[in-house]
PDB file of C-alpha atoms in Angstrom:
ATOM      1  CA  UNK A  24      72.457 126.559  65.993  1.00  0.00           C
ATOM      2  CA  UNK A  25      71.308 124.423  68.886  1.00  0.00           C
ATOM      3  CA  UNK A  26      72.390 124.254  72.506  1.00  0.00           C
ATOM      4  CA  UNK A  27      74.656 121.220  72.006  1.00  0.00           C
ATOM      5  CA  UNK A  28      76.649 122.818  69.219  1.00  0.00           C
ATOM      6  CA  UNK A  29      76.894 126.101  71.091  1.00  0.00           C
ATOM      7  CA  UNK A  30      78.116 124.333  74.239  1.00  0.00           C
ATOM      8  CA  UNK A  31      80.525 122.303  72.115  1.00  0.00           C
ATOM      9  CA  UNK A  32      81.985 125.419  70.526  1.00  0.00           C
ATOM     10  CA  UNK A  33      82.220 127.119  73.918  1.00  0.00           C
ATOM     11  CA  UNK A  34      84.060 124.066  75.297  1.00  0.00           C
ATOM     12  CA  UNK A  35      86.437 124.304  72.354  1.00  0.00           C
ATOM     13  CA  UNK A  36      87.030 127.999  73.060  1.00  0.00           C
ATOM     14  CA  UNK A  37      87.484 127.251  76.759  1.00  0.00           C
ATOM     15  CA  UNK A  38      90.075 124.565  76.007  1.00  0.00           C
ATOM     16  CA  UNK A  39      92.211 127.062  74.100  1.00  0.00           C
ATOM     17  CA  UNK A  40      91.944 129.693  76.841  1.00  0.00           C
ATOM     18  CA  UNK A  41      92.903 127.079  79.450  1.00  0.00           C
ATOM     19  CA  UNK A  42      95.940 126.022  77.415  1.00  0.00           C
ATOM     20  CA  UNK A  43      97.159 129.586  76.839  1.00  0.00           C
ATOM     21  CA  UNK A  44      96.508 130.391  80.500  1.00  0.00           C
ATOM     22  CA  UNK A  45      98.532 127.347  81.577  1.00  0.00           C
ATOM     23  CA  UNK A  46     101.481 128.387  79.457  1.00  0.00           C
ATOM     24  CA  UNK A  47     101.443 132.000  80.636  1.00  0.00           C
ATOM     25  CA  UNK A  48     100.998 131.315  84.360  1.00  0.00           C
ATOM     26  CA  UNK A  49     103.543 128.478  84.523  1.00  0.00           C
ATOM     27  CA  UNK A  50     105.731 130.154  81.855  1.00  0.00           C
ATOM     28  CA  UNK A  51     106.072 126.668  80.409  1.00  0.00           C
ATOM     29  CA  UNK A  52     104.631 124.315  77.838  1.00  0.00           C
ATOM     30  CA  UNK A  53     105.720 121.249  79.781  1.00  0.00           C
ATOM     31  CA  UNK A  54     103.454 118.272  79.215  1.00  0.00           C
ATOM     32  CA  UNK A  55     101.978 119.676  75.991  1.00  0.00           C
ATOM     33  CA  UNK A  56     102.671 117.901  72.709  1.00  0.00           C
ATOM     34  CA  UNK A  57     103.972 120.283  70.063  1.00  0.00           C
ATOM     35  CA  UNK A  58     103.041 117.736  67.419  1.00  0.00           C
ATOM     36  CA  UNK A  59      99.389 117.668  68.453  1.00  0.00           C
ATOM     37  CA  UNK A  60      99.284 121.465  68.444  1.00  0.00           C
ATOM     38  CA  UNK A  61     100.921 121.601  65.008  1.00  0.00           C
ATOM     39  CA  UNK A  62      98.337 119.112  63.712  1.00  0.00           C
ATOM     40  CA  UNK A  63      95.543 121.415  64.916  1.00  0.00           C
ATOM     41  CA  UNK A  64      97.020 124.274  62.880  1.00  0.00           C
ATOM     42  CA  UNK A  65      96.948 121.982  59.852  1.00  0.00           C
ATOM     43  CA  UNK A  66      93.367 120.938  60.668  1.00  0.00           C
ATOM     44  CA  UNK A  67      92.144 124.524  60.906  1.00  0.00           C
ATOM     45  CA  UNK A  68      93.991 125.738  57.811  1.00  0.00           C
ATOM     46  CA  UNK A  69      92.664 122.926  55.628  1.00  0.00           C
ATOM     47  CA  UNK A  70      89.100 123.089  56.962  1.00  0.00           C
ATOM     48  CA  UNK A  71      88.637 126.841  57.111  1.00  0.00           C
ATOM     49  CA  UNK A  72      90.036 127.530  53.650  1.00  0.00           C
ATOM     50  CA  UNK A  73      86.366 128.169  52.831  1.00  0.00           C
ATOM     51  CA  UNK A  74      86.814 131.527  54.589  1.00  0.00           C
ATOM     52  CA  UNK A  75      88.203 132.663  51.251  1.00  0.00           C
ATOM     53  CA  UNK A  76      85.052 131.937  49.228  1.00  0.00           C
ATOM     54  CA  UNK A  77      82.066 131.301  51.505  1.00  0.00           C
ATOM     55  CA  UNK A  78      80.143 133.442  53.958  1.00  0.00           C
ATOM     56  CA  UNK A  79      78.056 131.528  56.495  1.00  0.00           C
ATOM     57  CA  UNK A  80      77.554 133.894  59.429  1.00  0.00           C
ATOM     58  CA  UNK A  81      79.436 136.378  61.564  1.00  0.00           C
ATOM     59  CA  UNK A  82      79.605 133.755  64.339  1.00  0.00           C
ATOM     60  CA  UNK A  83      81.093 131.211  61.956  1.00  0.00           C
ATOM     61  CA  UNK A  84      83.581 133.734  60.553  1.00  0.00           C
ATOM     62  CA  UNK A  85      84.782 135.002  63.936  1.00  0.00           C
ATOM     63  CA  UNK A  86      85.184 131.497  65.346  1.00  0.00           C
ATOM     64  CA  UNK A  87      87.154 130.273  62.334  1.00  0.00           C
ATOM     65  CA  UNK A  88      89.494 133.251  62.432  1.00  0.00           C
ATOM     66  CA  UNK A  89      89.918 132.743  66.175  1.00  0.00           C
ATOM     67  CA  UNK A  90      90.747 129.039  65.865  1.00  0.00           C
ATOM     68  CA  UNK A  91      93.298 129.628  63.113  1.00  0.00           C
ATOM     69  CA  UNK A  92      94.992 132.518  64.891  1.00  0.00           C
ATOM     70  CA  UNK A  93      94.962 131.041  68.397  1.00  0.00           C
ATOM     71  CA  UNK A  94      96.404 127.733  67.187  1.00  0.00           C
ATOM     72  CA  UNK A  95      99.147 129.652  65.397  1.00  0.00           C
ATOM     73  CA  UNK A  96      99.779 131.670  68.560  1.00  0.00           C
ATOM     74  CA  UNK A  97     100.087 128.467  70.639  1.00  0.00           C
ATOM     75  CA  UNK A  98     102.626 127.116  68.170  1.00  0.00           C
ATOM     76  CA  UNK A  99     104.560 130.386  68.436  1.00  0.00           C
ATOM     77  CA  UNK A 100     104.548 130.190  72.240  1.00  0.00           C
ATOM     78  CA  UNK A 101     105.866 126.635  72.142  1.00  0.00           C
ATOM     79  CA  UNK A 102     108.423 127.205  69.411  1.00  0.00           C
ATOM     80  CA  UNK A 103     109.858 130.520  70.599  1.00  0.00           C
ATOM     81  CA  UNK A 104     108.762 131.983  73.942  1.00  0.00           C
ATOM     82  CA  UNK A 105     108.704 128.822  76.021  1.00  0.00           C
ATOM     83  CA  UNK A 106     110.912 126.714  73.792  1.00  0.00           C
ATOM     84  CA  UNK A 107     113.371 125.658  76.563  1.00  0.00           C
ATOM     85  CA  UNK A 108     110.478 124.108  78.492  1.00  0.00           C
ATOM     86  CA  UNK A 109     109.534 121.791  75.659  1.00  0.00           C
ATOM     87  CA  UNK A 110     111.167 118.379  75.690  1.00  0.00           C
ATOM     88  CA  UNK A 111     111.106 116.862  72.186  1.00  0.00           C
ATOM     89  CA  UNK A 112     112.457 113.552  73.531  1.00  0.00           C
ATOM     90  CA  UNK A 113     109.026 112.942  75.117  1.00  0.00           C
ATOM     91  CA  UNK A 114     107.084 114.027  72.023  1.00  0.00           C
ATOM     92  CA  UNK A 115     108.012 111.133  69.806  1.00  0.00           C
ATOM     93  CA  UNK A 116     104.835 110.005  68.104  1.00  0.00           C
ATOM     94  CA  UNK A 117     105.330 109.854  64.342  1.00  0.00           C
ATOM     95  CA  UNK A 118     102.834 112.287  62.801  1.00  0.00           C
ATOM     96  CA  UNK A 119     103.431 110.778  59.343  1.00  0.00           C
ATOM     97  CA  UNK A 120     101.412 107.790  60.566  1.00  0.00           C
ATOM     98  CA  UNK A 121      98.447 110.129  61.049  1.00  0.00           C
ATOM     99  CA  UNK A 122      98.758 112.622  58.196  1.00  0.00           C
ATOM    100  CA  UNK A 123      99.439 110.023  55.484  1.00  0.00           C
ATOM    101  CA  UNK A 124      96.539 107.651  56.180  1.00  0.00           C
ATOM    102  CA  UNK A 125      94.126 110.566  56.770  1.00  0.00           C
ATOM    103  CA  UNK A 126      95.015 112.018  53.387  1.00  0.00           C
ATOM    104  CA  UNK A 127      94.590 108.664  51.642  1.00  0.00           C
ATOM    105  CA  UNK A 128      91.253 108.142  53.404  1.00  0.00           C
ATOM    106  CA  UNK A 129      90.163 111.625  52.323  1.00  0.00           C
ATOM    107  CA  UNK A 130      91.013 110.772  48.716  1.00  0.00           C
ATOM    108  CA  UNK A 131      88.853 107.636  48.911  1.00  0.00           C
ATOM    109  CA  UNK A 132      85.969 108.606  51.180  1.00  0.00           C
ATOM    110  CA  UNK A 133      84.717 112.094  50.366  1.00  0.00           C
ATOM    111  CA  UNK A 134      81.542 113.770  49.125  1.00  0.00           C
ATOM    112  CA  UNK A 135      83.066 115.191  45.933  1.00  0.00           C
ATOM    113  CA  UNK A 136      86.481 114.704  44.345  1.00  0.00           C
ATOM    114  CA  UNK A 137      87.520 118.370  44.483  1.00  0.00           C
ATOM    115  CA  UNK A 138      90.525 120.019  46.099  1.00  0.00           C
ATOM    116  CA  UNK A 139      88.665 121.990  48.781  1.00  0.00           C
ATOM    117  CA  UNK A 140      86.321 119.096  49.497  1.00  0.00           C
ATOM    118  CA  UNK A 141      89.236 116.681  49.948  1.00  0.00           C
ATOM    119  CA  UNK A 142      91.017 119.188  52.203  1.00  0.00           C
ATOM    120  CA  UNK A 143      87.841 119.525  54.302  1.00  0.00           C
ATOM    121  CA  UNK A 144      87.515 115.737  54.572  1.00  0.00           C
ATOM    122  CA  UNK A 145      91.221 115.406  55.412  1.00  0.00           C
ATOM    123  CA  UNK A 146      90.800 117.967  58.221  1.00  0.00           C
ATOM    124  CA  UNK A 147      87.865 116.031  59.669  1.00  0.00           C
ATOM    125  CA  UNK A 148      89.833 112.751  59.707  1.00  0.00           C
ATOM    126  CA  UNK A 149      92.998 114.398  60.994  1.00  0.00           C
ATOM    127  CA  UNK A 150      91.174 116.189  63.806  1.00  0.00           C
ATOM    128  CA  UNK A 151      89.820 112.848  64.985  1.00  0.00           C
ATOM    129  CA  UNK A 152      93.327 111.488  65.586  1.00  0.00           C
ATOM    130  CA  UNK A 153      95.345 114.682  66.206  1.00  0.00           C
ATOM    131  CA  UNK A 154      95.264 114.057  69.960  1.00  0.00           C
ATOM    132  CA  UNK A 155      97.364 110.872  69.608  1.00  0.00           C
ATOM    133  CA  UNK A 156     100.806 112.513  70.132  1.00  0.00           C
ATOM    134  CA  UNK A 157      99.450 114.219  73.270  1.00  0.00           C
ATOM    135  CA  UNK A 158      97.981 111.016  74.685  1.00  0.00           C
ATOM    136  CA  UNK A 159     101.133 109.110  73.733  1.00  0.00           C
ATOM    137  CA  UNK A 160     103.248 111.659  75.595  1.00  0.00           C
ATOM    138  CA  UNK A 161     101.115 111.330  78.732  1.00  0.00           C
ATOM    139  CA  UNK A 162     101.296 107.574  78.460  1.00  0.00           C
ATOM    140  CA  UNK A 163     105.109 107.826  78.428  1.00  0.00           C
ATOM    141  CA  UNK A 164     105.396 110.181  81.395  1.00  0.00           C
ATOM    142  CA  UNK A 165     102.484 108.517  83.200  1.00  0.00           C
ATOM    143  CA  UNK A 166     101.203 111.812  84.578  1.00  0.00           C
ATOM    144  CA  UNK A 167      99.866 115.247  83.700  1.00  0.00           C
ATOM    145  CA  UNK A 168      99.481 118.588  85.421  1.00  0.00           C
ATOM    146  CA  UNK A 169      95.917 119.239  86.582  1.00  0.00           C
ATOM    147  CA  UNK A 170      95.551 122.264  84.293  1.00  0.00           C
ATOM    148  CA  UNK A 171      96.581 120.111  81.317  1.00  0.00           C
ATOM    149  CA  UNK A 172      93.840 117.625  82.177  1.00  0.00           C
ATOM    150  CA  UNK A 173      91.273 120.475  82.294  1.00  0.00           C
ATOM    151  CA  UNK A 174      92.450 121.488  78.827  1.00  0.00           C
ATOM    152  CA  UNK A 175      92.025 117.948  77.510  1.00  0.00           C
ATOM    153  CA  UNK A 176      88.640 117.509  79.165  1.00  0.00           C
ATOM    154  CA  UNK A 177      87.303 120.684  77.502  1.00  0.00           C
ATOM    155  CA  UNK A 178      88.823 119.676  74.165  1.00  0.00           C
ATOM    156  CA  UNK A 179      87.276 116.203  74.346  1.00  0.00           C
ATOM    157  CA  UNK A 180      83.909 117.581  75.501  1.00  0.00           C
ATOM    158  CA  UNK A 181      83.756 119.779  72.401  1.00  0.00           C
ATOM    159  CA  UNK A 182      83.459 116.929  69.903  1.00  0.00           C
ATOM    160  CA  UNK A 183      81.417 114.808  72.305  1.00  0.00           C
ATOM    161  CA  UNK A 184      78.822 117.629  72.435  1.00  0.00           C
ATOM    162  CA  UNK A 185      78.652 117.657  68.641  1.00  0.00           C
ATOM    163  CA  UNK A 186      77.170 114.144  68.749  1.00  0.00           C
ATOM    164  CA  UNK A 187      73.824 115.168  70.350  1.00  0.00           C
ATOM    165  CA  UNK A 188      73.955 118.180  67.980  1.00  0.00           C
ATOM    166  CA  UNK A 189      74.045 115.834  64.990  1.00  0.00           C
ATOM    167  CA  UNK A 190      71.190 113.748  66.397  1.00  0.00           C
ATOM    168  CA  UNK A 191      69.193 116.945  66.990  1.00  0.00           C
ATOM    169  CA  UNK A 192      69.865 118.184  63.449  1.00  0.00           C
ATOM    170  CA  UNK A 193      68.818 114.847  61.989  1.00  0.00           C
ATOM    171  CA  UNK A 194      65.408 115.137  63.625  1.00  0.00           C
ATOM    172  CA  UNK A 195      64.876 118.881  63.111  1.00  0.00           C
ATOM    173  CA  UNK A 196      66.516 119.451  59.707  1.00  0.00           C
ATOM    174  CA  UNK A 197      66.830 115.968  58.223  1.00  0.00           C
ATOM    175  CA  UNK A 198      70.556 116.458  57.600  1.00  0.00           C
ATOM    176  CA  UNK A 199      73.221 113.864  58.246  1.00  0.00           C
ATOM    177  CA  UNK A 200      76.936 114.318  57.620  1.00  0.00           C
ATOM    178  CA  UNK A 201      78.268 110.734  57.720  1.00  0.00           C
ATOM    179  CA  UNK A 202      81.938 111.769  57.410  1.00  0.00           C
ATOM    180  CA  UNK A 203      81.757 114.186  60.343  1.00  0.00           C
ATOM    181  CA  UNK A 204      79.609 111.832  62.421  1.00  0.00           C
ATOM    182  CA  UNK A 205      81.829 108.759  62.052  1.00  0.00           C
ATOM    183  CA  UNK A 206      85.026 110.771  62.634  1.00  0.00           C
ATOM    184  CA  UNK A 207      83.430 112.571  65.568  1.00  0.00           C
ATOM    185  CA  UNK A 208      82.462 109.313  67.228  1.00  0.00           C
ATOM    186  CA  UNK A 209      85.998 107.959  66.745  1.00  0.00           C
ATOM    187  CA  UNK A 210      87.442 111.221  68.099  1.00  0.00           C
ATOM    188  CA  UNK A 211      85.249 111.094  71.199  1.00  0.00           C
ATOM    189  CA  UNK A 212      86.044 107.420  71.667  1.00  0.00           C
ATOM    190  CA  UNK A 213      89.753 108.181  71.898  1.00  0.00           C
ATOM    191  CA  UNK A 214      89.041 110.318  74.968  1.00  0.00           C
ATOM    192  CA  UNK A 215      87.072 107.694  76.904  1.00  0.00           C
ATOM    193  CA  UNK A 216      90.103 106.330  78.761  1.00  0.00           C
ATOM    194  CA  UNK A 217      91.186 109.841  79.630  1.00  0.00           C
ATOM    195  CA  UNK A 218      87.666 110.915  80.704  1.00  0.00           C
ATOM    196  CA  UNK A 219      87.508 107.918  83.034  1.00  0.00           C
ATOM    197  CA  UNK A 220      90.708 108.903  84.857  1.00  0.00           C
ATOM    198  CA  UNK A 221      89.711 112.584  84.780  1.00  0.00           C
ATOM    199  CA  UNK A 222      86.358 111.951  86.453  1.00  0.00           C
ATOM    200  CA  UNK A 223      87.523 109.327  88.952  1.00  0.00           C
ATOM    201  CA  UNK A 224      90.779 111.068  89.924  1.00  0.00           C
ATOM    202  CA  UNK A 225      91.186 114.721  88.932  1.00  0.00           C
ATOM    203  CA  UNK A 226      87.609 115.759  89.753  1.00  0.00           C
ATOM    204  CA  UNK A 227      88.037 114.027  93.146  1.00  0.00           C
ATOM    205  CA  UNK A 228      91.009 116.273  93.850  1.00  0.00           C
ATOM    206  CA  UNK A 229      93.716 113.729  93.062  1.00  0.00           C
ATOM    207  CA  UNK A 230      96.625 114.042  90.680  1.00  0.00           C
ATOM    208  CA  UNK A 231      96.327 112.646  87.156  1.00  0.00           C
ATOM    209  CA  UNK A 232      98.458 109.518  87.260  1.00  0.00           C
ATOM    210  CA  UNK A 233      98.343 106.485  85.049  1.00  0.00           C
ATOM    211  CA  UNK A 234      99.024 103.020  86.442  1.00  0.00           C
ATOM    212  CA  UNK A 235     102.602 101.998  85.630  1.00  0.00           C
TER     213      UNK A 235
ATOM    214  CA  UNK B  21      64.486 112.127  53.794  1.00  0.00           C
ATOM    215  CA  UNK B  22      68.164 112.800  54.384  1.00  0.00           C
ATOM    216  CA  UNK B  23      69.656 115.865  52.705  1.00  0.00           C
ATOM    217  CA  UNK B  24      73.348 116.256  51.871  1.00  0.00           C
ATOM    218  CA  UNK B  25      75.374 118.052  54.550  1.00  0.00           C
ATOM    219  CA  UNK B  26      75.745 121.808  54.690  1.00  0.00           C
ATOM    220  CA  UNK B  27      79.151 122.859  55.972  1.00  0.00           C
ATOM    221  CA  UNK B  28      78.076 125.380  58.577  1.00  0.00           C
ATOM    222  CA  UNK B  29      79.774 123.676  61.516  1.00  0.00           C
ATOM    223  CA  UNK B  30      83.208 124.391  62.931  1.00  0.00           C
TER     224      UNK B  30
END
């Protein structure tokens, strides 16, 4: 464990707390893509299936259980408690275009052709693009609540912080995980546009608005 | 030398 990975994981935790906080205080899931949140449940379930047969550390175990359960809880909030506040007509990105290609890619580019290994690889590829429905939704409405932008900033920072972690691990441990690294760089890249608006507008106290 | 990845990340 190094400082970059720890900060990355803490940013990931923070993003979830911000999202749940937003929903509870505004009693609404307006502006949040249900599809993106559902993809995260799929990502966590397919990646953390190793909970059933591997022990890494208490930290690793607790975090995995937290990510699975909190993502399920968010889905529950959106589907039941705050359902009337969700507008499916804005959440129109076709997830088949993400899940299908990610699965095919996982079948082709993986470390070993085994079920759990392919599921792990699939989860890495899917996580990289799972934010698309959310970004697509914001593109359509052209705006976002400030709290939603804090959520996205923390979520984007999480994978961005994994990049210096991988560089650090290469020099200290000699390990490189090409699948995670390439997907992580793509994932971070998808946030660059958002980060630009976040830093130049939201952090200056302005509303998050995209040019028409 | 580069070793194969260990899956200890989240």
